[in-house]
Amino acid sequence: MPLAPKKVLIVEDEADIAQLVKLYLEKEGFHASIAQTGAEALALMKSGHPDLLILDLMLPEMDGLEVCKKVRNAPDTALLPIIMLTAKAEESDTIVGLELGADDYVAKPFSPKALIARVKALFRRLERTDDPKQLSFSFGPLVMELSRHEVTVKGKEVALTAKEFGLLEHLLRHPGRVLTRDVLLNAIWGYDYYGTTRTVDVHVRRLKMKIPLLDDAIISVKSLGYKLSDHASEK
Ligand code: CA
């Protein structure tokens, strides 16, 4: 049975650009739809379950950054891949976009071909990492074995509490992805947990104290949460 085509939602109020991107995506075998506003995008996400979002920064009413934040904070879409479209003049917005949880960005004006290449690259990158059945992870000299419930660094076991272990597992499962405090709290502590998102900060600090190589590797994402660096540094 052939795989179902990947669904891409284009969020862009400029009809010409949106149509052009849609055309190129469809030529490459993707299923593409268009939302003209952030509100429309959020509604379409609930009904259409896209596999990837192409999100323009400049939108009427709710801007792209706000949409991005909402997508990242909702458990259903927390890991939805996002490529943000920015204008060259908005370098600082680009950085903010990545800090708010976009996985990649393309500056306007762009060639549709280049954008499609980025879409494909992002899908490939995520296919490599997002496997729910994966039972062992490595990050530089750190190895986590779920079957043994064990974490080692250079072969030496590190004693972690259940929550620290769960937090580290979640980060290792999704390298390079921004995980909000709410999403981490729900995943590790559960929806009925009465603590605050500060709990996540405390546990991240403890993990960094116990495993120094994580100190630079777990990156704090302003006002949202954390992400594990794509690759371990050589120390
Ligand atoms: Ca726009």
PDB file of C-alpha atoms in Angstrom, residues 33-229:
ATOM      1  CA  SER A  33      -3.996  23.464   1.983  1.00  0.00           C
ATOM      2  CA  ILE A  34      -4.018  27.174   2.765  1.00  0.00           C
ATOM      3  CA  ALA A  35      -5.093  29.228   5.772  1.00  0.00           C
ATOM      4  CA  GLN A  36      -5.122  33.003   5.441  1.00  0.00           C
ATOM      5  CA  THR A  37      -5.162  33.903   9.128  1.00  0.00           C
ATOM      6  CA  GLY A  38      -3.817  32.445  12.355  1.00  0.00           C
ATOM      7  CA  ALA A  39      -7.321  31.705  13.609  1.00  0.00           C
ATOM      8  CA  GLU A  40      -8.143  29.848  10.412  1.00  0.00           C
ATOM      9  CA  ALA A  41      -4.886  27.899  10.730  1.00  0.00           C
ATOM     10  CA  LEU A  42      -5.657  26.825  14.299  1.00  0.00           C
ATOM     11  CA  ALA A  43      -9.126  25.654  13.229  1.00  0.00           C
ATOM     12  CA  LEU A  44      -7.756  23.773  10.202  1.00  0.00           C
ATOM     13  CA  MET A  45      -5.160  22.079  12.400  1.00  0.00           C
ATOM     14  CA  LYS A  46      -7.898  20.628  14.596  1.00  0.00           C
ATOM     15  CA  SER A  47      -9.889  19.272  11.648  1.00  0.00           C
ATOM     16  CA  GLY A  48      -7.159  18.459   9.129  1.00  0.00           C
ATOM     17  CA  HIS A  49      -4.216  17.239  11.272  1.00  0.00           C
ATOM     18  CA  PRO A  50      -1.411  18.499   9.010  1.00  0.00           C
ATOM     19  CA  ASP A  51       2.042  16.896   9.171  1.00  0.00           C
ATOM     20  CA  LEU A  52       3.881  20.197   8.749  1.00  0.00           C
ATOM     21  CA  LEU A  53       3.178  23.903   8.933  1.00  0.00           C
ATOM     22  CA  ILE A  54       4.609  26.575   6.648  1.00  0.00           C
ATOM     23  CA  LEU A  55       3.932  29.668   8.700  1.00  0.00           C
ATOM     24  CA  ASP A  56       4.332  33.234   7.522  1.00  0.00           C
ATOM     25  CA  LEU A  57       5.485  35.616  10.215  1.00  0.00           C
ATOM     26  CA  MET A  58       3.453  38.560   8.926  1.00  0.00           C
ATOM     27  CA  LEU A  59      -0.224  37.777   9.237  1.00  0.00           C
ATOM     28  CA  PRO A  60      -3.209  40.026   9.949  1.00  0.00           C
ATOM     29  CA  GLU A  61      -4.589  39.953  13.522  1.00  0.00           C
ATOM     30  CA  MET A  62      -2.702  37.066  15.152  1.00  0.00           C
ATOM     31  CA  ASP A  63       0.901  37.076  13.860  1.00  0.00           C
ATOM     32  CA  GLY A  64       3.024  34.035  13.074  1.00  0.00           C
ATOM     33  CA  LEU A  65       4.881  34.099  16.381  1.00  0.00           C
ATOM     34  CA  GLU A  66       1.637  33.959  18.321  1.00  0.00           C
ATOM     35  CA  VAL A  67       0.394  31.075  16.159  1.00  0.00           C
ATOM     36  CA  CYS A  68       3.705  29.265  16.712  1.00  0.00           C
ATOM     37  CA  LYS A  69       3.433  29.697  20.478  1.00  0.00           C
ATOM     38  CA  LYS A  70      -0.143  28.375  20.532  1.00  0.00           C
ATOM     39  CA  VAL A  71       0.809  25.363  18.407  1.00  0.00           C
ATOM     40  CA  ARG A  72       3.756  24.513  20.680  1.00  0.00           C
ATOM     41  CA  ASN A  73       1.704  24.847  23.850  1.00  0.00           C
ATOM     42  CA  ALA A  74      -1.097  22.513  22.742  1.00  0.00           C
ATOM     43  CA  PRO A  75      -0.263  18.860  23.533  1.00  0.00           C
ATOM     44  CA  ASP A  76      -1.741  17.645  20.199  1.00  0.00           C
ATOM     45  CA  THR A  77       0.482  19.895  18.104  1.00  0.00           C
ATOM     46  CA  ALA A  78       3.464  20.382  20.427  1.00  0.00           C
ATOM     47  CA  LEU A  79       5.788  18.532  18.049  1.00  0.00           C
ATOM     48  CA  LEU A  80       4.246  19.649  14.754  1.00  0.00           C
ATOM     49  CA  PRO A  81       7.124  20.638  12.437  1.00  0.00           C
ATOM     50  CA  ILE A  82       7.076  24.340  11.582  1.00  0.00           C
ATOM     51  CA  ILE A  83       8.976  26.229   8.889  1.00  0.00           C
ATOM     52  CA  MET A  84       8.615  29.959   9.343  1.00  0.00           C
ATOM     53  CA  LEU A  85       8.626  32.436   6.465  1.00  0.00           C
ATOM     54  CA  THR A  86      10.294  35.702   7.376  1.00  0.00           C
ATOM     55  CA  ALA A  87      11.326  38.839   5.530  1.00  0.00           C
ATOM     56  CA  LYS A  88      15.048  39.553   5.267  1.00  0.00           C
ATOM     57  CA  ALA A  89      14.578  42.867   7.029  1.00  0.00           C
ATOM     58  CA  GLU A  90      13.357  41.012  10.087  1.00  0.00           C
ATOM     59  CA  GLU A  91      16.491  39.170  11.178  1.00  0.00           C
ATOM     60  CA  SER A  92      15.619  39.646  14.827  1.00  0.00           C
ATOM     61  CA  ASP A  93      12.166  38.186  14.209  1.00  0.00           C
ATOM     62  CA  THR A  94      13.825  35.172  12.634  1.00  0.00           C
ATOM     63  CA  ILE A  95      15.768  34.569  15.790  1.00  0.00           C
ATOM     64  CA  VAL A  96      12.660  35.090  17.878  1.00  0.00           C
ATOM     65  CA  GLY A  97      10.830  32.620  15.615  1.00  0.00           C
ATOM     66  CA  LEU A  98      13.389  29.914  16.267  1.00  0.00           C
ATOM     67  CA  GLU A  99      13.278  30.742  19.966  1.00  0.00           C
ATOM     68  CA  LEU A 100       9.523  30.380  19.912  1.00  0.00           C
ATOM     69  CA  GLY A 101       9.785  26.928  18.497  1.00  0.00           C
ATOM     70  CA  ALA A 102       9.925  27.020  14.697  1.00  0.00           C
ATOM     71  CA  ASP A 103      12.106  24.154  13.407  1.00  0.00           C
ATOM     72  CA  ASP A 104      13.492  26.082  10.458  1.00  0.00           C
ATOM     73  CA  TYR A 105      12.933  29.318   8.600  1.00  0.00           C
ATOM     74  CA  VAL A 106      13.144  30.602   5.065  1.00  0.00           C
ATOM     75  CA  ALA A 107      13.648  34.298   4.347  1.00  0.00           C
ATOM     76  CA  LYS A 108      11.477  36.100   1.815  1.00  0.00           C
ATOM     77  CA  PRO A 109      11.813  36.456  -1.085  1.00  0.00           C
ATOM     78  CA  PHE A 110      12.463  32.728  -1.517  1.00  0.00           C
ATOM     79  CA  SER A 111      12.432  30.307  -4.398  1.00  0.00           C
ATOM     80  CA  PRO A 112       9.645  27.742  -4.058  1.00  0.00           C
ATOM     81  CA  LYS A 113      12.147  25.025  -4.954  1.00  0.00           C
ATOM     82  CA  ALA A 114      14.386  25.988  -2.039  1.00  0.00           C
ATOM     83  CA  LEU A 115      11.400  25.976   0.306  1.00  0.00           C
ATOM     84  CA  ILE A 116      10.312  22.503  -0.868  1.00  0.00           C
ATOM     85  CA  ALA A 117      13.880  21.277  -0.305  1.00  0.00           C
ATOM     86  CA  ARG A 118      13.694  22.557   3.286  1.00  0.00           C
ATOM     87  CA  VAL A 119      10.323  20.826   3.775  1.00  0.00           C
ATOM     88  CA  LYS A 120      11.788  17.528   2.594  1.00  0.00           C
ATOM     89  CA  ALA A 121      14.920  17.969   4.714  1.00  0.00           C
ATOM     90  CA  LEU A 122      12.842  18.628   7.821  1.00  0.00           C
ATOM     91  CA  PHE A 123      10.685  15.532   7.224  1.00  0.00           C
ATOM     92  CA  ARG A 124      13.866  13.462   6.769  1.00  0.00           C
ATOM     93  CA  ARG A 125      15.431  14.877   9.939  1.00  0.00           C
ATOM     94  CA  LEU A 126      12.311  14.084  11.959  1.00  0.00           C
ATOM     95  CA  GLU A 127      11.914  10.593  10.557  1.00  0.00           C
ATOM     96  CA  ARG A 128      15.375   9.835  11.885  1.00  0.00           C
ATOM     97  CA  THR A 129      14.554  10.953  15.412  1.00  0.00           C
ATOM     98  CA  ASP A 130      10.818  10.592  16.088  1.00  0.00           C
ATOM     99  CA  ASP A 131      10.432   6.860  16.641  1.00  0.00           C
ATOM    100  CA  PRO A 132       8.163   6.000  19.586  1.00  0.00           C
ATOM    101  CA  LYS A 133       9.495   2.419  19.665  1.00  0.00           C
ATOM    102  CA  GLN A 134      13.092   3.497  20.182  1.00  0.00           C
ATOM    103  CA  LEU A 135      14.427   2.065  23.447  1.00  0.00           C
ATOM    104  CA  SER A 136      17.969   3.349  23.595  1.00  0.00           C
ATOM    105  CA  PHE A 137      19.407   6.778  22.983  1.00  0.00           C
ATOM    106  CA  SER A 138      22.851   8.241  22.856  1.00  0.00           C
ATOM    107  CA  PHE A 139      24.027  11.792  23.079  1.00  0.00           C
ATOM    108  CA  GLY A 140      27.798  12.111  22.852  1.00  0.00           C
ATOM    109  CA  PRO A 141      29.183   9.895  25.629  1.00  0.00           C
ATOM    110  CA  LEU A 142      25.735   9.658  27.279  1.00  0.00           C
ATOM    111  CA  VAL A 143      23.701   6.492  26.733  1.00  0.00           C
ATOM    112  CA  MET A 144      20.170   5.818  27.954  1.00  0.00           C
ATOM    113  CA  GLU A 145      18.866   2.238  27.970  1.00  0.00           C
ATOM    114  CA  LEU A 146      15.144   2.150  28.694  1.00  0.00           C
ATOM    115  CA  SER A 147      14.997  -1.631  29.134  1.00  0.00           C
ATOM    116  CA  ARG A 148      17.493  -1.392  31.976  1.00  0.00           C
ATOM    117  CA  HIS A 149      16.231   2.003  33.137  1.00  0.00           C
ATOM    118  CA  GLU A 150      19.831   3.115  33.075  1.00  0.00           C
ATOM    119  CA  VAL A 151      21.790   6.201  32.100  1.00  0.00           C
ATOM    120  CA  THR A 152      25.546   6.067  31.677  1.00  0.00           C
ATOM    121  CA  VAL A 153      28.134   8.670  30.759  1.00  0.00           C
ATOM    122  CA  LYS A 154      31.365   7.203  29.367  1.00  0.00           C
ATOM    123  CA  GLY A 155      30.167   3.853  30.729  1.00  0.00           C
ATOM    124  CA  LYS A 156      29.655   5.109  34.287  1.00  0.00           C
ATOM    125  CA  GLU A 157      26.122   4.922  35.630  1.00  0.00           C
ATOM    126  CA  VAL A 158      24.425   8.149  36.707  1.00  0.00           C
ATOM    127  CA  ALA A 159      21.752   7.840  39.407  1.00  0.00           C
ATOM    128  CA  LEU A 160      18.609   9.724  38.403  1.00  0.00           C
ATOM    129  CA  THR A 161      15.201   9.991  40.032  1.00  0.00           C
ATOM    130  CA  ALA A 162      12.217   8.713  38.047  1.00  0.00           C
ATOM    131  CA  LYS A 163      11.207  12.248  37.046  1.00  0.00           C
ATOM    132  CA  GLU A 164      14.740  13.248  36.027  1.00  0.00           C
ATOM    133  CA  PHE A 165      14.939  10.061  33.954  1.00  0.00           C
ATOM    134  CA  GLY A 166      11.577  10.800  32.324  1.00  0.00           C
ATOM    135  CA  LEU A 167      12.567  14.358  31.549  1.00  0.00           C
ATOM    136  CA  LEU A 168      15.870  13.283  29.999  1.00  0.00           C
ATOM    137  CA  GLU A 169      14.115  10.582  27.962  1.00  0.00           C
ATOM    138  CA  HIS A 170      11.671  13.131  26.585  1.00  0.00           C
ATOM    139  CA  LEU A 171      14.508  15.469  25.585  1.00  0.00           C
ATOM    140  CA  LEU A 172      16.508  12.630  23.986  1.00  0.00           C
ATOM    141  CA  ARG A 173      13.463  11.492  21.999  1.00  0.00           C
ATOM    142  CA  HIS A 174      13.067  14.922  20.436  1.00  0.00           C
ATOM    143  CA  PRO A 175      16.497  16.478  19.872  1.00  0.00           C
ATOM    144  CA  GLY A 176      16.375  19.950  18.392  1.00  0.00           C
ATOM    145  CA  ARG A 177      12.658  20.371  19.136  1.00  0.00           C
ATOM    146  CA  VAL A 178      11.337  23.022  21.459  1.00  0.00           C
ATOM    147  CA  LEU A 179       9.358  21.414  24.281  1.00  0.00           C
ATOM    148  CA  THR A 180       7.256  23.791  26.338  1.00  0.00           C
ATOM    149  CA  ARG A 181       7.116  23.568  30.117  1.00  0.00           C
ATOM    150  CA  ASP A 182       3.419  22.639  29.922  1.00  0.00           C
ATOM    151  CA  VAL A 183       4.083  19.838  27.468  1.00  0.00           C
ATOM    152  CA  LEU A 184       6.943  18.471  29.585  1.00  0.00           C
ATOM    153  CA  LEU A 185       4.895  18.762  32.751  1.00  0.00           C
ATOM    154  CA  ASN A 186       1.986  16.862  31.196  1.00  0.00           C
ATOM    155  CA  ALA A 187       4.227  14.204  29.673  1.00  0.00           C
ATOM    156  CA  ILE A 188       6.235  13.456  32.806  1.00  0.00           C
ATOM    157  CA  TRP A 189       4.112  14.501  35.744  1.00  0.00           C
ATOM    158  CA  GLY A 190       0.678  13.910  34.176  1.00  0.00           C
ATOM    159  CA  TYR A 191      -2.345  16.107  33.644  1.00  0.00           C
ATOM    160  CA  ASP A 192      -3.583  15.780  37.213  1.00  0.00           C
ATOM    161  CA  TYR A 193      -0.319  17.016  38.699  1.00  0.00           C
ATOM    162  CA  TYR A 194      -0.984  20.085  40.811  1.00  0.00           C
ATOM    163  CA  GLY A 195       2.537  21.559  40.713  1.00  0.00           C
ATOM    164  CA  THR A 196       3.632  24.490  38.611  1.00  0.00           C
ATOM    165  CA  THR A 197       5.790  24.692  35.517  1.00  0.00           C
ATOM    166  CA  ARG A 198       8.615  25.824  37.839  1.00  0.00           C
ATOM    167  CA  THR A 199       8.922  22.151  38.721  1.00  0.00           C
ATOM    168  CA  VAL A 200      10.290  21.592  35.210  1.00  0.00           C
ATOM    169  CA  ASP A 201      12.963  24.282  35.701  1.00  0.00           C
ATOM    170  CA  VAL A 202      14.042  22.731  38.989  1.00  0.00           C
ATOM    171  CA  HIS A 203      14.420  19.293  37.411  1.00  0.00           C
ATOM    172  CA  VAL A 204      16.311  20.649  34.404  1.00  0.00           C
ATOM    173  CA  ARG A 205      18.753  22.308  36.832  1.00  0.00           C
ATOM    174  CA  ARG A 206      19.221  19.031  38.697  1.00  0.00           C
ATOM    175  CA  LEU A 207      19.828  17.119  35.481  1.00  0.00           C
ATOM    176  CA  LYS A 208      22.487  19.650  34.475  1.00  0.00           C
ATOM    177  CA  MET A 209      24.151  19.345  37.878  1.00  0.00           C
ATOM    178  CA  LYS A 210      24.238  15.549  37.720  1.00  0.00           C
ATOM    179  CA  ILE A 211      25.311  15.397  34.054  1.00  0.00           C
ATOM    180  CA  PRO A 212      27.596  18.365  33.245  1.00  0.00           C
ATOM    181  CA  LEU A 213      27.617  17.678  29.504  1.00  0.00           C
ATOM    182  CA  LEU A 214      23.931  18.633  29.492  1.00  0.00           C
ATOM    183  CA  ASP A 215      24.729  22.066  30.862  1.00  0.00           C
ATOM    184  CA  ASP A 216      25.230  23.591  27.399  1.00  0.00           C
ATOM    185  CA  ALA A 217      23.175  20.969  25.588  1.00  0.00           C
ATOM    186  CA  ILE A 218      19.805  21.693  27.210  1.00  0.00           C
ATOM    187  CA  ILE A 219      18.956  25.111  25.849  1.00  0.00           C
ATOM    188  CA  SER A 220      16.459  27.343  27.569  1.00  0.00           C
ATOM    189  CA  VAL A 221      13.968  28.802  25.090  1.00  0.00           C
ATOM    190  CA  LYS A 222      12.770  32.169  26.217  1.00  0.00           C
ATOM    191  CA  SER A 223       9.288  32.127  27.777  1.00  0.00           C
ATOM    192  CA  LEU A 224       8.477  28.702  26.325  1.00  0.00           C
ATOM    193  CA  GLY A 225      10.547  25.807  27.591  1.00  0.00           C
ATOM    194  CA  TYR A 226      13.619  23.800  26.629  1.00  0.00           C
ATOM    195  CA  LYS A 227      15.263  22.010  23.782  1.00  0.00           C
ATOM    196  CA  LEU A 228      18.117  19.559  23.581  1.00  0.00           C
ATOM    197  CA  SER A 229      20.800  20.634  21.157  1.00  0.00           C
TER     198      SER A 229
END
